[in-house]
CSV table of C-alpha atoms in Angstrom, one decimal:
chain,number,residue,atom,x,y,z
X,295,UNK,CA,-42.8,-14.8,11.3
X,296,UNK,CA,-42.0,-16.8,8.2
X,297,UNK,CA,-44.9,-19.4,6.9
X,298,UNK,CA,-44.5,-22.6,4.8
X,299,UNK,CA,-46.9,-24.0,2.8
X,300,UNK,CA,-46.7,-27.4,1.1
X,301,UNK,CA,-48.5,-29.3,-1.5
X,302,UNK,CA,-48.1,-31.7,-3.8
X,303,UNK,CA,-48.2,-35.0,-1.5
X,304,UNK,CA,-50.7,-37.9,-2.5
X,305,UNK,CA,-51.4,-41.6,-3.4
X,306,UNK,CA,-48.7,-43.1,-6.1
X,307,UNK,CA,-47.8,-46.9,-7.1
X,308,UNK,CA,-44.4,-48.2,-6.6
X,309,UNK,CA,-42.0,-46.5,-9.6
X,310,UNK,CA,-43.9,-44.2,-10.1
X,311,UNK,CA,-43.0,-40.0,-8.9
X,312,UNK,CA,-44.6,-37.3,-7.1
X,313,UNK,CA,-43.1,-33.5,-6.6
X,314,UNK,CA,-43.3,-31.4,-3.6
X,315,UNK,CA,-43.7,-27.7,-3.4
X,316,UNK,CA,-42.7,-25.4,-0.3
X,317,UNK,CA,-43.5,-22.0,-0.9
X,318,UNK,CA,-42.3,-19.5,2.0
X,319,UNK,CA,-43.8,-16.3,2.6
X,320,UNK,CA,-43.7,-13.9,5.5
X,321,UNK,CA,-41.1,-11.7,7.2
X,322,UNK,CA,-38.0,-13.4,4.9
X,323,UNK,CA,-35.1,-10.9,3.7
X,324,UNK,CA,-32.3,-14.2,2.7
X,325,UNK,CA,-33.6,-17.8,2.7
X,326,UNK,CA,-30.1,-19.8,4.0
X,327,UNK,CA,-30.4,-23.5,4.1
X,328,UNK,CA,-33.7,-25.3,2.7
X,329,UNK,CA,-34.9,-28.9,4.0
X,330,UNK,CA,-37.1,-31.7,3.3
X,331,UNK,CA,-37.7,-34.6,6.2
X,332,UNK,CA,-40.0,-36.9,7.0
X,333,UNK,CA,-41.5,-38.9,9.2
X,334,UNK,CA,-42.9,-42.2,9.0
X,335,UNK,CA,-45.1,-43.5,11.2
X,336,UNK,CA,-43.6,-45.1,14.4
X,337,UNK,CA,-40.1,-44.0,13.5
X,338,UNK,CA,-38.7,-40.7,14.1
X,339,UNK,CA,-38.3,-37.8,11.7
X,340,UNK,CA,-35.6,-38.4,9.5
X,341,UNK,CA,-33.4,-35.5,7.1
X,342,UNK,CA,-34.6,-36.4,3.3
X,343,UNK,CA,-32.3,-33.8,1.7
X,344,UNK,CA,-31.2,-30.1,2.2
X,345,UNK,CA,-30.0,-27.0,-0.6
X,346,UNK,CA,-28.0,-24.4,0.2
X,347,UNK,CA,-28.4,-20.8,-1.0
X,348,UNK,CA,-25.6,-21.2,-3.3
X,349,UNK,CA,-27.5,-24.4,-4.7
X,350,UNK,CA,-25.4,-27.3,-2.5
X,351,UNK,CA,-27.2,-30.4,-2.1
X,352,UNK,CA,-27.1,-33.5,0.1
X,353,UNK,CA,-29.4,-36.8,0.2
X,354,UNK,CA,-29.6,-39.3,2.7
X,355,UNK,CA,-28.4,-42.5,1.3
X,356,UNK,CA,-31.7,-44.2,0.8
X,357,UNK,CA,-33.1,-41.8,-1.9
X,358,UNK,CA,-29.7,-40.8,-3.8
X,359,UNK,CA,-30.1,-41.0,-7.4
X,360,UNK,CA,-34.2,-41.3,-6.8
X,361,UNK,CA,-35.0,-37.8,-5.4
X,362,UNK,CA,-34.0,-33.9,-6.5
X,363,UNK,CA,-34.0,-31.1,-4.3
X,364,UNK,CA,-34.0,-27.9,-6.1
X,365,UNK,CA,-34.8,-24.4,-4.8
X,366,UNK,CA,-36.4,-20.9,-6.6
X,367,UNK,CA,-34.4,-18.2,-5.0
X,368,UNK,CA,-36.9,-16.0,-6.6
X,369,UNK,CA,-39.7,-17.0,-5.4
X,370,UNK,CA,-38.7,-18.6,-2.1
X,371,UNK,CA,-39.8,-21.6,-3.2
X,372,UNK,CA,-38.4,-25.1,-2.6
X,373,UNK,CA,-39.1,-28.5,-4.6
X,374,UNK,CA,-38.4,-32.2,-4.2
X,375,UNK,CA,-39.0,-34.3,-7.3
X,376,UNK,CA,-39.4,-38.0,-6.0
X,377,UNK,CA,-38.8,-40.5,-8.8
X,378,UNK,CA,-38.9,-44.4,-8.5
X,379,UNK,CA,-41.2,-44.4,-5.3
X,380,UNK,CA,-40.8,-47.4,-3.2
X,381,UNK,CA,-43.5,-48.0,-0.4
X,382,UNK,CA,-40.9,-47.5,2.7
X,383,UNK,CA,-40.7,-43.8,1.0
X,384,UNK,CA,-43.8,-43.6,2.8
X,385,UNK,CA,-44.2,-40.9,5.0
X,386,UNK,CA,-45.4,-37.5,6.1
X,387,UNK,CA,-42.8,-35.3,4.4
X,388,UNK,CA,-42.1,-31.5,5.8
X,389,UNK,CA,-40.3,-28.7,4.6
X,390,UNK,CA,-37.9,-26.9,6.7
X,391,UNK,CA,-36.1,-23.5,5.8
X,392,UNK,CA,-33.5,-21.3,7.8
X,393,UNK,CA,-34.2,-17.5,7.4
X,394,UNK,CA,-33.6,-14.5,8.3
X,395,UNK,CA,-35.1,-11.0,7.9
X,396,UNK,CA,-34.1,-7.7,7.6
X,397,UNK,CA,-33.3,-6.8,10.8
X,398,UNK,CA,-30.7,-9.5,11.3
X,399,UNK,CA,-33.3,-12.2,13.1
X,400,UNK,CA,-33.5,-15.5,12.2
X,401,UNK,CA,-36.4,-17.7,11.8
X,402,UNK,CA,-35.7,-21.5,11.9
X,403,UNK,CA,-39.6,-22.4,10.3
X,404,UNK,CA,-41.5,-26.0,9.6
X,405,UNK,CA,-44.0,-26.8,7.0
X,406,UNK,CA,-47.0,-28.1,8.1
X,407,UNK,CA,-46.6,-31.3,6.5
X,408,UNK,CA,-47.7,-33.4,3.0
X,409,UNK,CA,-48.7,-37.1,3.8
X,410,UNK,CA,-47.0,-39.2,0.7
X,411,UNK,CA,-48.4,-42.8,0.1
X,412,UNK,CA,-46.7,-45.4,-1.7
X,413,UNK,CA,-48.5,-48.9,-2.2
X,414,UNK,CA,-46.6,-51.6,-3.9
């Protein structure tokens, strides 16, 4: 079992920049591929941007050049710095990592979600 655990959501004006934490723990031996989504509400979860282990990154078009994904191999930790907040950035943002352990399983393992506010 691998276990996720997120902070760093909140309240923030439009402009202004919050930064996520995922911190994985558990039965981890590699962490592959590292996620954030989210999911507004009526609308369907939506890929924010993934890392790869050897530090590849991708955004979705509507937060590139706004948001940073970055990952601490080291301490199995993921981060998304969120800069320039506009209010449809509002959402319940999860955390989403692709691991596997020493025996050769894998663990495909959500976050439980950070709720992240942005009024205008």
């Amino acid at each position: 079992q691998v276990q996720l655990v997120e902070s760093g959501g909140g309240l923030v004006q439009a402009g202004g920049s919050l930064r996520l934490s995922c911190a994985a723990s558990g039965s981890i031996f590699r962490i592959n591929t590292m996620k954030w989504y989210r999911q507004a509400p009526g609308k369907q979860r939506e890929l924010v941007a993934a890392i790869t282990s050897g530090g590849s990154t991708n955004y979705t078009d509507s937060v590139k050049g706004r948001f940073t994904i970055s990952r601490d191999n080291a301490k199995n930790t993921l981060h998304l710095q969120m800069d320039g907040l506009k209010p449809e950035d509002t959402a319940v943002y999860y955390c989403y990592v692709v691991s596997t352990y020493v025996t050769g399983t894998g663990f495909r393992s959500w976050g439980q979600g950070t709720q992240v506010t942005v009024s205008s």
